[in-house]
PDB file of C-alpha atoms and ligand atoms in Angstrom:
ATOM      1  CA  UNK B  18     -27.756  36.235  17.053  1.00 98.00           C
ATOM      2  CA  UNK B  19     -26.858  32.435  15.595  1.00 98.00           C
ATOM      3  CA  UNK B  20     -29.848  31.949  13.023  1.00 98.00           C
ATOM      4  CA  UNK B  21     -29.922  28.847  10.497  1.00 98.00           C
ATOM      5  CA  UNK B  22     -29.442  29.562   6.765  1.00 98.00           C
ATOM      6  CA  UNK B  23     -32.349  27.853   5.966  1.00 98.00           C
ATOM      7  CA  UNK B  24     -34.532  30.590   8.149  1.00 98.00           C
ATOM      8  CA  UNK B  25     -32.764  33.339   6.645  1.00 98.00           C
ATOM      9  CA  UNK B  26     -32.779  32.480   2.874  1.00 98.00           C
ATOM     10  CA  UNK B  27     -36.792  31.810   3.488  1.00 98.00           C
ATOM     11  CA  UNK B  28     -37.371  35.519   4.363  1.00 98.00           C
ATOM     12  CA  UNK B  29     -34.880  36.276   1.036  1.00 98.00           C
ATOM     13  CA  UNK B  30     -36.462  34.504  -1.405  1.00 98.00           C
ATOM     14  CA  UNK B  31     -40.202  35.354   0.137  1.00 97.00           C
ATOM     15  CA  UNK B  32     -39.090  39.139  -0.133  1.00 97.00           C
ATOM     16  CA  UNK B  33     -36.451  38.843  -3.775  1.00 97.00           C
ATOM     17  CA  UNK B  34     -33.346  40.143  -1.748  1.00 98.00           C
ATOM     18  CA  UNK B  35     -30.263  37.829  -1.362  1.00 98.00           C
ATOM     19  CA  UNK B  36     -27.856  37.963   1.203  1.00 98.00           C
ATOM     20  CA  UNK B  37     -23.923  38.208   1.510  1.00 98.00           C
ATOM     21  CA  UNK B  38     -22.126  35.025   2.405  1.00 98.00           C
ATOM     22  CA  UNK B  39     -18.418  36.282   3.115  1.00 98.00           C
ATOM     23  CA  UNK B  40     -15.266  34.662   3.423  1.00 98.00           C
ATOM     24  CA  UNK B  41     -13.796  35.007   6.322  1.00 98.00           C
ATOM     25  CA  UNK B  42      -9.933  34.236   7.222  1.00 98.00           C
ATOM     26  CA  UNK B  43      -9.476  35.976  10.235  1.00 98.00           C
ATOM     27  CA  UNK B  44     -10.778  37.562  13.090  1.00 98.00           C
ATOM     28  CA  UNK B  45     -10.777  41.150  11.733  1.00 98.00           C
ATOM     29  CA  UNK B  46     -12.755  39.772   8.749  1.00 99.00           C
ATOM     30  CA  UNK B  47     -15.253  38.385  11.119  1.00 99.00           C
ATOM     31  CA  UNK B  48     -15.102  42.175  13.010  1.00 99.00           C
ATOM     32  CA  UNK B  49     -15.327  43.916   9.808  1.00 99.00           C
ATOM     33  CA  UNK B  50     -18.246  41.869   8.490  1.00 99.00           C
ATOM     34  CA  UNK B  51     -20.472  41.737  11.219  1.00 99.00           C
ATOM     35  CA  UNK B  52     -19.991  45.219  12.238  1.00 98.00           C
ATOM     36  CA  UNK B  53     -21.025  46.488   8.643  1.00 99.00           C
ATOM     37  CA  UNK B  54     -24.593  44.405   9.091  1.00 99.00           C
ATOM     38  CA  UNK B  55     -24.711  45.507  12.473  1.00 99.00           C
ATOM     39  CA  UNK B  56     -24.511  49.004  11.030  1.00 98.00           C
ATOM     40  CA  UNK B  57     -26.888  48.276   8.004  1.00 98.00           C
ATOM     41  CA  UNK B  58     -29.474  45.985  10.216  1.00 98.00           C
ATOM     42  CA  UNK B  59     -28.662  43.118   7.663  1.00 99.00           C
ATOM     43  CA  UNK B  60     -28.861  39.474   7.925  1.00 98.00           C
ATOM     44  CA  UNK B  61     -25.304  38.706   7.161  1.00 99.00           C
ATOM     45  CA  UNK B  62     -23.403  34.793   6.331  1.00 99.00           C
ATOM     46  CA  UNK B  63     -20.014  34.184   7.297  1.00 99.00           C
ATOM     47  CA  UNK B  64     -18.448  31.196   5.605  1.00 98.00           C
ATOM     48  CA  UNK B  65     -15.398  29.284   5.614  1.00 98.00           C
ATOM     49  CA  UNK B  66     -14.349  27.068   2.285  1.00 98.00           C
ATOM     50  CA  UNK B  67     -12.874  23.634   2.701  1.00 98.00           C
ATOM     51  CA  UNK B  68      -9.412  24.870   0.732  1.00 98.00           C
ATOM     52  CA  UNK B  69      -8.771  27.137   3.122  1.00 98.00           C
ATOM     53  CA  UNK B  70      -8.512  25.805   5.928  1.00 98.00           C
ATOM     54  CA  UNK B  71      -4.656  25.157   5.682  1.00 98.00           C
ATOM     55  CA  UNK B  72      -4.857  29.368   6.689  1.00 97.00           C
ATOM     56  CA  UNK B  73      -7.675  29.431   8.697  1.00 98.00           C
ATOM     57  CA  UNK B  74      -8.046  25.892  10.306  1.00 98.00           C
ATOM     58  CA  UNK B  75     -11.773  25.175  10.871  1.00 98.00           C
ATOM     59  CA  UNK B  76     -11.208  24.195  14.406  1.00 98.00           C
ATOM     60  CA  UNK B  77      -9.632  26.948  15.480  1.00 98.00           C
ATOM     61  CA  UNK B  78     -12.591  29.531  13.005  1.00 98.00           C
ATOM     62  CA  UNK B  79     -15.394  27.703  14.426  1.00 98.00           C
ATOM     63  CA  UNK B  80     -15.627  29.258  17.949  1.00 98.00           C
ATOM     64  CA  UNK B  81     -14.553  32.129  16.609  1.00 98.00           C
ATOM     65  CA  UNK B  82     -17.444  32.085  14.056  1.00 99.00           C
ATOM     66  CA  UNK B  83     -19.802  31.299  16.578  1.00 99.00           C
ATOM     67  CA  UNK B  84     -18.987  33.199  19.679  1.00 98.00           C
ATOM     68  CA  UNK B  85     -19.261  36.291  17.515  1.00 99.00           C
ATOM     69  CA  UNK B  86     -22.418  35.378  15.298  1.00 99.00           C
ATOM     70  CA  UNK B  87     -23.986  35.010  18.949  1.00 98.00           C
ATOM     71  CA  UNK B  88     -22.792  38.395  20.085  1.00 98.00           C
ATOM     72  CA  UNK B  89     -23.895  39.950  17.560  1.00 99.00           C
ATOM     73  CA  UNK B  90     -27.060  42.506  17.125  1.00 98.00           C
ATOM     74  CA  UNK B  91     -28.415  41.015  13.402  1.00 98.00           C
ATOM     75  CA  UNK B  92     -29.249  37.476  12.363  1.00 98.00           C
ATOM     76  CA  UNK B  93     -25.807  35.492  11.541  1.00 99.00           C
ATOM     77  CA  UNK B  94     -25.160  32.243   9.981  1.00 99.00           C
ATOM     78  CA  UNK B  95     -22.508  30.103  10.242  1.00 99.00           C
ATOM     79  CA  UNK B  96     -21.699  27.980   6.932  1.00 99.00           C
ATOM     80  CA  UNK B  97     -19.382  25.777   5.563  1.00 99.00           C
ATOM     81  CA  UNK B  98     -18.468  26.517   2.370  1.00 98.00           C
ATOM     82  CA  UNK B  99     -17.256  23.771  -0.680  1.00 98.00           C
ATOM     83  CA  UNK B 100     -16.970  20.868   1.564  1.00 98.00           C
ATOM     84  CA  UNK B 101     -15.552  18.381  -0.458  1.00 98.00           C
ATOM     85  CA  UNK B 102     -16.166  15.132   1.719  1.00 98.00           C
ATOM     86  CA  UNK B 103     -18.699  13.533   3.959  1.00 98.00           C
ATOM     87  CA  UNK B 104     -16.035  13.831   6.646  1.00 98.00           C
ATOM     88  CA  UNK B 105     -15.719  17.217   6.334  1.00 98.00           C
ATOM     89  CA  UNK B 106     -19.197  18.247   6.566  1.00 99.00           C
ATOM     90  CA  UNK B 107     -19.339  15.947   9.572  1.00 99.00           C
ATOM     91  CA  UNK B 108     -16.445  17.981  10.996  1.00 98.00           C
ATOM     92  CA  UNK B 109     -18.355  21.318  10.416  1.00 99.00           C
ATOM     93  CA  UNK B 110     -21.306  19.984  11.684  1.00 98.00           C
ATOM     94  CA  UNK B 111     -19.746  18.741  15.286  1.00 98.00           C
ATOM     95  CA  UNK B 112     -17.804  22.051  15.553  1.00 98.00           C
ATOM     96  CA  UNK B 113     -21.576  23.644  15.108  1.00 98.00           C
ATOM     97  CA  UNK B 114     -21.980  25.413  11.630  1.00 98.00           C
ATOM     98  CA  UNK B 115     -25.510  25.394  11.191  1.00 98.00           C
ATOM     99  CA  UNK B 116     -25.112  24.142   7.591  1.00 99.00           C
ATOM    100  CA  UNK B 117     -22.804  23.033   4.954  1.00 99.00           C
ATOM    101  CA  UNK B 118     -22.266  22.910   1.814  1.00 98.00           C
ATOM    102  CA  UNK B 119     -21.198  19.970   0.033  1.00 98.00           C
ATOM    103  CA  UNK B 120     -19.745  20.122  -3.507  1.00 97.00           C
ATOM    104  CA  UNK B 121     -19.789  17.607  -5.649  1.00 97.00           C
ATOM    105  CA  UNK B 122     -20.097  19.529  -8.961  1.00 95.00           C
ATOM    106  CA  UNK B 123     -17.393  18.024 -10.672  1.00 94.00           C
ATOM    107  CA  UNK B 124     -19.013  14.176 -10.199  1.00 96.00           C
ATOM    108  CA  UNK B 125     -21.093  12.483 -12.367  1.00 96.00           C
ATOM    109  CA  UNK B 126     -24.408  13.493 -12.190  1.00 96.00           C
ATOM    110  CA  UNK B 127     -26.024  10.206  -9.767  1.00 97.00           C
ATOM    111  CA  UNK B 128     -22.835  10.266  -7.852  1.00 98.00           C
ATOM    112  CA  UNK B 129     -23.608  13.693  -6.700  1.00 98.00           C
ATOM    113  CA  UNK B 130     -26.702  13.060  -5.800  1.00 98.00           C
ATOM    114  CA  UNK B 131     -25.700   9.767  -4.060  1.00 98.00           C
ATOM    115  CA  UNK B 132     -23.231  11.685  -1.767  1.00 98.00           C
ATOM    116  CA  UNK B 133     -25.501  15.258  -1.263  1.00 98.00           C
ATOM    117  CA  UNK B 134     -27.667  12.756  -0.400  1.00 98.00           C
ATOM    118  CA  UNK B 135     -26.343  11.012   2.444  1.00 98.00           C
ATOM    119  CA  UNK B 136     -24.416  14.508   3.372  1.00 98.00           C
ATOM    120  CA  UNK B 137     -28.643  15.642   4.063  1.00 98.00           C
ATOM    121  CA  UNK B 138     -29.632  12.584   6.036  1.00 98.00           C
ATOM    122  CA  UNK B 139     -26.837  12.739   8.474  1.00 98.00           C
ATOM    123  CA  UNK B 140     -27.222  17.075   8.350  1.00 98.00           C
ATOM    124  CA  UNK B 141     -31.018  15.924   9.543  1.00 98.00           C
ATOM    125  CA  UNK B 142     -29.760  14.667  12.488  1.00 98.00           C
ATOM    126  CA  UNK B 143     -27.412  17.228  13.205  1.00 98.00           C
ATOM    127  CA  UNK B 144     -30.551  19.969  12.864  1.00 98.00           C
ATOM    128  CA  UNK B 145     -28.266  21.194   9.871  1.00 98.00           C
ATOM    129  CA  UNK B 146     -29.166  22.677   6.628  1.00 98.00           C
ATOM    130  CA  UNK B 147     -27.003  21.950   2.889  1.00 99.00           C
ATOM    131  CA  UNK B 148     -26.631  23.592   0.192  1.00 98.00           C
ATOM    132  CA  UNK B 149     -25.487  21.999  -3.120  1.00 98.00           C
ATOM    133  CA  UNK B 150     -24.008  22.852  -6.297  1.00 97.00           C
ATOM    134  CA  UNK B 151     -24.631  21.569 -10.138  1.00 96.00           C
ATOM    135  CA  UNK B 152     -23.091  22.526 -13.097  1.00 88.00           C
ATOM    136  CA  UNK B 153     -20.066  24.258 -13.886  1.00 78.00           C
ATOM    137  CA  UNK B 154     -18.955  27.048 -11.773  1.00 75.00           C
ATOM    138  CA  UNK B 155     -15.382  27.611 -13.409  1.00 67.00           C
ATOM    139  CA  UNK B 156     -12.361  29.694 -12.803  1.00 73.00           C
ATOM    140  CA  UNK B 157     -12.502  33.812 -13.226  1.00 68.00           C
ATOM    141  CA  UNK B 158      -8.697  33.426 -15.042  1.00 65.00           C
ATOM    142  CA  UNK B 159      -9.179  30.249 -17.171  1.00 60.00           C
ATOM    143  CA  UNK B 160      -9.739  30.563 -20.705  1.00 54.00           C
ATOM    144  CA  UNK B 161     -12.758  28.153 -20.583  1.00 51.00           C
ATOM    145  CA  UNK B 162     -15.628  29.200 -23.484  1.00 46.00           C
ATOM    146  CA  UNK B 163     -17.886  31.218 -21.359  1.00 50.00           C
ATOM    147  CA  UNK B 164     -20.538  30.560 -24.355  1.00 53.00           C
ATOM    148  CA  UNK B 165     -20.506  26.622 -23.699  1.00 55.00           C
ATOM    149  CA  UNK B 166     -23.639  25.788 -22.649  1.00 52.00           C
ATOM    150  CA  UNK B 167     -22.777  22.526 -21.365  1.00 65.00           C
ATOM    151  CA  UNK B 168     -21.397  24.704 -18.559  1.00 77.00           C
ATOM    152  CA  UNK B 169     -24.635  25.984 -17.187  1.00 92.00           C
ATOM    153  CA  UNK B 170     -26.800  23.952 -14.493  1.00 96.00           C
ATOM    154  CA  UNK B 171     -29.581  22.074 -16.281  1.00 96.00           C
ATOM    155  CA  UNK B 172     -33.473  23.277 -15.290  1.00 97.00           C
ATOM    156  CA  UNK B 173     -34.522  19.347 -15.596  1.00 97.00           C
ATOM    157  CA  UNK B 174     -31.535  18.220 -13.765  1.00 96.00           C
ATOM    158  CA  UNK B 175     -32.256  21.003 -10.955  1.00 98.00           C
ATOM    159  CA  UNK B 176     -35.601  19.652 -10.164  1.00 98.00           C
ATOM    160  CA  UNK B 177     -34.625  16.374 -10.296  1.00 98.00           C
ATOM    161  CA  UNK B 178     -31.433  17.002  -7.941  1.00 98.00           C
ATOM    162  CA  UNK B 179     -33.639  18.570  -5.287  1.00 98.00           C
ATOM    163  CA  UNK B 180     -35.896  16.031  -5.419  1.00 98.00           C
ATOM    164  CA  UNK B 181     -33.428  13.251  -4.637  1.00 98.00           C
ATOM    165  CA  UNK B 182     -31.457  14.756  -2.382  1.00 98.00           C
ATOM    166  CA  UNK B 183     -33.676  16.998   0.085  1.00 98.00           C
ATOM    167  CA  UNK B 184     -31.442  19.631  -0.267  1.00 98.00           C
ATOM    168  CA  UNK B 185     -32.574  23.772   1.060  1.00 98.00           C
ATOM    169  CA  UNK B 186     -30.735  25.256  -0.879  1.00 98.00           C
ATOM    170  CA  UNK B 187     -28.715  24.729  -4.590  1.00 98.00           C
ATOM    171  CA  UNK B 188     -25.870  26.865  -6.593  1.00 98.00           C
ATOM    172  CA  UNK B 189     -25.962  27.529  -9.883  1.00 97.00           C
ATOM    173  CA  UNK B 190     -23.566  28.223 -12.403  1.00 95.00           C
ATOM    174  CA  UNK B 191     -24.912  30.622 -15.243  1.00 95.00           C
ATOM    175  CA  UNK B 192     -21.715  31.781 -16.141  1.00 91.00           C
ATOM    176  CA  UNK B 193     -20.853  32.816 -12.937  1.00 91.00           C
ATOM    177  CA  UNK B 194     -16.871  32.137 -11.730  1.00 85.00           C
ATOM    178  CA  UNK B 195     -14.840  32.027  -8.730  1.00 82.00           C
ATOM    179  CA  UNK B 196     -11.845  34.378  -8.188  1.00 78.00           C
ATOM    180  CA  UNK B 197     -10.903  37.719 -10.020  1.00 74.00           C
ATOM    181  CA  UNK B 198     -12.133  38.478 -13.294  1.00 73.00           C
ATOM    182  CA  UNK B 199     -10.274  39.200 -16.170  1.00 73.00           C
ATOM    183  CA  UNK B 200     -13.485  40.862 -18.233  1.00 77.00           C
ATOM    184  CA  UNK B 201     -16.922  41.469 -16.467  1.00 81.00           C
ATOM    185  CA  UNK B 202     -19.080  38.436 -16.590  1.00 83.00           C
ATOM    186  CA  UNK B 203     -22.883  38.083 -18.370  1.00 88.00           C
ATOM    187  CA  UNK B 204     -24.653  36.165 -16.462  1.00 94.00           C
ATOM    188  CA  UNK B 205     -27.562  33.844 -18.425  1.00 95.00           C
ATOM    189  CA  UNK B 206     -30.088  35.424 -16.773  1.00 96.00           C
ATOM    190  CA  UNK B 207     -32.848  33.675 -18.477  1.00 97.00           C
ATOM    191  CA  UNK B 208     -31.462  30.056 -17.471  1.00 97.00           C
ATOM    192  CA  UNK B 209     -31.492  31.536 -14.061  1.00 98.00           C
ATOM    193  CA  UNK B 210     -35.640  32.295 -14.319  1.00 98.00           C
ATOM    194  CA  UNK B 211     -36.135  28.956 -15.942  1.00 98.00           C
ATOM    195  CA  UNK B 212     -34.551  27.295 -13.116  1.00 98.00           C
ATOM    196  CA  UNK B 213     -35.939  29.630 -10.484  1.00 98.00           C
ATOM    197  CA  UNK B 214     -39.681  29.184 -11.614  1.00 98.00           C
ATOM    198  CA  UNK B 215     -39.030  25.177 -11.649  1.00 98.00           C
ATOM    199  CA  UNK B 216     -37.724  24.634  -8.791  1.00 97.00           C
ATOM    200  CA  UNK B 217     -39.250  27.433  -6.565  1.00 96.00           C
ATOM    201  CA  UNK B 218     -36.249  27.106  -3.952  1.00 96.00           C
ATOM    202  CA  UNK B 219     -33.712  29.137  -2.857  1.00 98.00           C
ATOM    203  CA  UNK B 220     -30.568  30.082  -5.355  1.00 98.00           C
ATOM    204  CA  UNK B 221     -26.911  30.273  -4.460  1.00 98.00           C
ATOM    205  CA  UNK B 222     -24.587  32.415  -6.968  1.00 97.00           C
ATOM    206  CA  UNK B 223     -20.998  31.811  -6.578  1.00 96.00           C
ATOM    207  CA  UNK B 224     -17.953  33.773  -7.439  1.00 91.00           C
ATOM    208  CA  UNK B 225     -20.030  36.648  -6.216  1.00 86.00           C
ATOM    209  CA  UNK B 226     -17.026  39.232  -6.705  1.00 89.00           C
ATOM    210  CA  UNK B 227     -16.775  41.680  -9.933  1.00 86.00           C
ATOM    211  CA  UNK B 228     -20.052  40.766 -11.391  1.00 91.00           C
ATOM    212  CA  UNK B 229     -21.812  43.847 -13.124  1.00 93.00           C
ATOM    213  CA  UNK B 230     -24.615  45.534 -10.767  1.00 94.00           C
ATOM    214  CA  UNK B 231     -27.096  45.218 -13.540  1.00 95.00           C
ATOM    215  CA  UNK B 232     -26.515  41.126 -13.152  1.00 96.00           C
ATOM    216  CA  UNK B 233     -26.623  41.098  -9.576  1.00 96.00           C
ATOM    217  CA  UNK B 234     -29.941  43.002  -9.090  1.00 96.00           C
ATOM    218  CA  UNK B 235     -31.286  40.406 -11.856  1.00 97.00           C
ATOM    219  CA  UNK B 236     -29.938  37.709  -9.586  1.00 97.00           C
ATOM    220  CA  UNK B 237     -31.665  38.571  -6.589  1.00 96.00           C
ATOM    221  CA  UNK B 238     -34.796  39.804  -8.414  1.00 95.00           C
ATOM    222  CA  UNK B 239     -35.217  35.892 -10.047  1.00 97.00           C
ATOM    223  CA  UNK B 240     -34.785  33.420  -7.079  1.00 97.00           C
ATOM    224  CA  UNK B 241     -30.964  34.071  -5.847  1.00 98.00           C
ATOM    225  CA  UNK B 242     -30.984  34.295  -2.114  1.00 98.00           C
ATOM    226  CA  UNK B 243     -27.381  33.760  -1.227  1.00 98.00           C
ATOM    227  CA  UNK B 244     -24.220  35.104  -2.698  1.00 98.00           C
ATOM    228  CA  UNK B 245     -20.726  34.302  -2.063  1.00 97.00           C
ATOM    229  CA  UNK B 246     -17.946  36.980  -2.281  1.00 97.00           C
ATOM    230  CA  UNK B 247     -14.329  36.297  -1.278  1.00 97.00           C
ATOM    231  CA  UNK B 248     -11.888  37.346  -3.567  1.00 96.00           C
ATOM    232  CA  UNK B 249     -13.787  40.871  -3.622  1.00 97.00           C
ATOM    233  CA  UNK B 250     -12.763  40.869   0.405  1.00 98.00           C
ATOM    234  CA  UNK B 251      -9.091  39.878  -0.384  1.00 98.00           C
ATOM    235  CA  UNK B 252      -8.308  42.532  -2.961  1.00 97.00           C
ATOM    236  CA  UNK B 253      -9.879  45.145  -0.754  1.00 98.00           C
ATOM    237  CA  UNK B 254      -7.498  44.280   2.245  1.00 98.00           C
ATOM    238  CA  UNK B 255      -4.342  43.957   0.201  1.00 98.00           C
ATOM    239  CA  UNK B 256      -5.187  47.322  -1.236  1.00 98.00           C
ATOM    240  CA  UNK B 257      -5.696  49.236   2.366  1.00 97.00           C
ATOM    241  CA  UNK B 258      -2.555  47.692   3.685  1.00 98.00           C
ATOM    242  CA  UNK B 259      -0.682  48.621   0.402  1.00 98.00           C
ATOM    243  CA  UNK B 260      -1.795  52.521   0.738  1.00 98.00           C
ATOM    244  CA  UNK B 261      -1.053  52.240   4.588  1.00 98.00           C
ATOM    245  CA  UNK B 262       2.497  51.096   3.866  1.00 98.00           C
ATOM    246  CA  UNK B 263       2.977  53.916   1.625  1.00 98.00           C
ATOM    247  CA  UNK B 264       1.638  56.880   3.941  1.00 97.00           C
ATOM    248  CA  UNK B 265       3.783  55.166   6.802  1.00 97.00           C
ATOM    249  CA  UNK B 266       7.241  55.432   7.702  1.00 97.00           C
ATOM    250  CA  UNK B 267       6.884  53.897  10.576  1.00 98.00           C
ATOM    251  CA  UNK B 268       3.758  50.867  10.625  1.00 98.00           C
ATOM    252  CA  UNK B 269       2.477  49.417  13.517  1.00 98.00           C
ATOM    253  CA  UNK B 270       1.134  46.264  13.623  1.00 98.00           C
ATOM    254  CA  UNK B 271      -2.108  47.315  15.506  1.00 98.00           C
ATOM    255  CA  UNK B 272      -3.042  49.760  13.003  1.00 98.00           C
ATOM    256  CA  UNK B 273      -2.734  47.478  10.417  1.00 98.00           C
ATOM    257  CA  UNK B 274      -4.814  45.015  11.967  1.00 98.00           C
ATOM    258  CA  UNK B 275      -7.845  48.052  12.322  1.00 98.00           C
ATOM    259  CA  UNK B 276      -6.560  48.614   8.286  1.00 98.00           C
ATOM    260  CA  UNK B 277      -8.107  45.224   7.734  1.00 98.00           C
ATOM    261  CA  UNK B 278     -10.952  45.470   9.959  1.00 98.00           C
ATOM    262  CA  UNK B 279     -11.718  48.747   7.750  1.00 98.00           C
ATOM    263  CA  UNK B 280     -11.483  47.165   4.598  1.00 98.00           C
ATOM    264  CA  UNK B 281     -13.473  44.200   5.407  1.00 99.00           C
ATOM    265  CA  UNK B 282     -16.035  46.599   6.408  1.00 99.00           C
ATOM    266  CA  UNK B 283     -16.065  48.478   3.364  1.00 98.00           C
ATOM    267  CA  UNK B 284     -16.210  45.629   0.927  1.00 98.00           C
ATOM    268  CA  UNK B 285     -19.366  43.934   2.920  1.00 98.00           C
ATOM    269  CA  UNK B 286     -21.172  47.454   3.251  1.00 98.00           C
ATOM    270  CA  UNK B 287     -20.820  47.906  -0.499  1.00 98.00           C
ATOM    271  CA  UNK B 288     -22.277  44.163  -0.958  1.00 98.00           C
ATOM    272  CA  UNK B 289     -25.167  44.519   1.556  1.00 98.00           C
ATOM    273  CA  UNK B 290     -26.652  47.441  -0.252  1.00 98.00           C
ATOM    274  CA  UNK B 291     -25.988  45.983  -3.743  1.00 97.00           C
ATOM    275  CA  UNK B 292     -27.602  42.928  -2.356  1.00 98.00           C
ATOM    276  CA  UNK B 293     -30.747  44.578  -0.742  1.00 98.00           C
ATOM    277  CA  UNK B 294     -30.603  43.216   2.704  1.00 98.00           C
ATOM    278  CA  UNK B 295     -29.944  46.607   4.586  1.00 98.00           C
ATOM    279  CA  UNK B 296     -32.946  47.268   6.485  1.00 98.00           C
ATOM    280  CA  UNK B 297     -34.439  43.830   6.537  1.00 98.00           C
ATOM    281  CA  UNK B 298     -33.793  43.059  10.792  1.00 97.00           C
TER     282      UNK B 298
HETATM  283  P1  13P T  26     -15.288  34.986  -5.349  1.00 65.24           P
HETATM  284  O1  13P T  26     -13.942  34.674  -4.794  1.00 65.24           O
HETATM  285  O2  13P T  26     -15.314  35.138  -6.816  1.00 65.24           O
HETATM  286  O3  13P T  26     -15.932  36.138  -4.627  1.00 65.24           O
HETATM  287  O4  13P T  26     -16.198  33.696  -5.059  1.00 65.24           O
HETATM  288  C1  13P T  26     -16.464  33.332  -3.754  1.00 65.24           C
HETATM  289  C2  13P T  26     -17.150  32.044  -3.680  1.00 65.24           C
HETATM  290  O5  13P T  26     -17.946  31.684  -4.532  1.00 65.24           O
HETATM  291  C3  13P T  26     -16.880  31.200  -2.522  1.00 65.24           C
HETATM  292  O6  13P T  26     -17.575  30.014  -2.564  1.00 65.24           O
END
């Protein structure tokens, strides 16, 4: 069933579990994920990122998205994720993804709230819900200094950016990166509680993919109720269709297609019980 984010990440951060939000770029990434929280009776987000849509155009995901978040047994949302324009939230909004994000991390600080801003007033009328981003979230293979502090979101700033901008629900960065990981990440935990027991909302950690276990159960245990994971999903596919190349002579394209179904399924099953959401619908 089609549920909002907002209603879901409520029951998260009310119970200290968090819940998958995975990248989807095809239909048997939409299969694979939804049947592993139909297996696990999880909550489960499916999300599409504004950079890429050149492989997965947003027009053409939506009704996919949707048609099989309704069909389904467990609680789905349908997000957008890093919009990086008004227009583009609009977009996801009139195609019906019950929230968006937009990102303007990289702005200066009142310009982000001056555009998350207006982003939530026209998501009101929509019935939509957004989640925003501040600080830093940088690039698994850059060689940025993951001691910087400058990097990490602000606990001040937090409250302050929720305030103005009516958001439900804000990502973090705490050291946290997008893509593939050279070295395992530490996560600053204790920035995390600060800004958890200030702002008493719900969390989003990004670049969800090759943190330790011991992070992520410290995540969801101090206020995060979303996490992303895409790359995690992408290296897991292009590993099952490498090993089914190699056992077959012969591939067929149909098989294949199940390979990635498979794969998908894996890589969201392993999530959903690291995350604590199996069991929760
Ligand atoms: P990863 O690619 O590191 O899993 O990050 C996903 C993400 O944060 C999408 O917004």
């Amino acid at each position: 069933m089609l549920v909002s984010l907002k209603e879901m990440l409520k029951d998260a951060y009310t119970n200290k579990y968090a819940i998958g939000a995975f990248n989807c770029l095809s239909l048997e990434n939409v299969v694979g994920a939804i049947s592993a929280a139909e297996e696990l009776h999880s909550p489960i987000i499916i999300q599409l990122a504004e950079v890429q849509f050149p492989c997965a155009p947003i027009a053409l995901m939506a009704p996919l998205y949707l048609n099989a978040a309704k069909a389904a047994s467990v609680p789905v949302a349908v997000h957008l994720d890093h919009g990086q324009s008004i227009e583009t939230c609009i977009q996801a909004m009139r195609l019906g993804f019950g929230s968006v994000m937009y990102d303007g991390a990289s702005l200066p600080f009142a310009e982000n709230v001056r555009i998350t801003r207006e982003v939530v007033r026209i998501a009101n009328a929509f019935g939509v819900d957004v989640e925003a981003e501040l600080g830093k979230v940088g690039n698994a293979d850059s060689s940025e200094n993951k001691k910087n502090p400058d990097v990490y979101t602000g606990v001040q700033e937090s409250l302050l950016f929720i305030q103005r901008t009516g958001i439900d629900a804000l990502a973090i960065a705490i050291g946290n990166k997008h893509g593939h990981y050279i070295a395992t990440p530490h996560l600053n935990i204790e920035r995390l509680t600060e800004i958890h027991e200030a702002c008493e909302m719900p969390l989003v950690l990004h670049g969800g993919s090759g943190t330790s276990e011991e992070d992520f159960k410290s995540c969801i245990h101090n206020g995060i109720c979303k996490i992303n994971v895409a790359t995690a999903i992408q290296l897991g596919v292009t590993d099952h269709i490498r090993q089914y190349l190699q056992s077959n002579a012969n591939p067929d394209y149909i098989e294949m297609k199940e390979e990635i179904v498979k794969a998908t399924k894996e890589v969201v099953t392993y999530h959903i019980r690291l995350f604590e959401s199996e069991g929760r619908v």
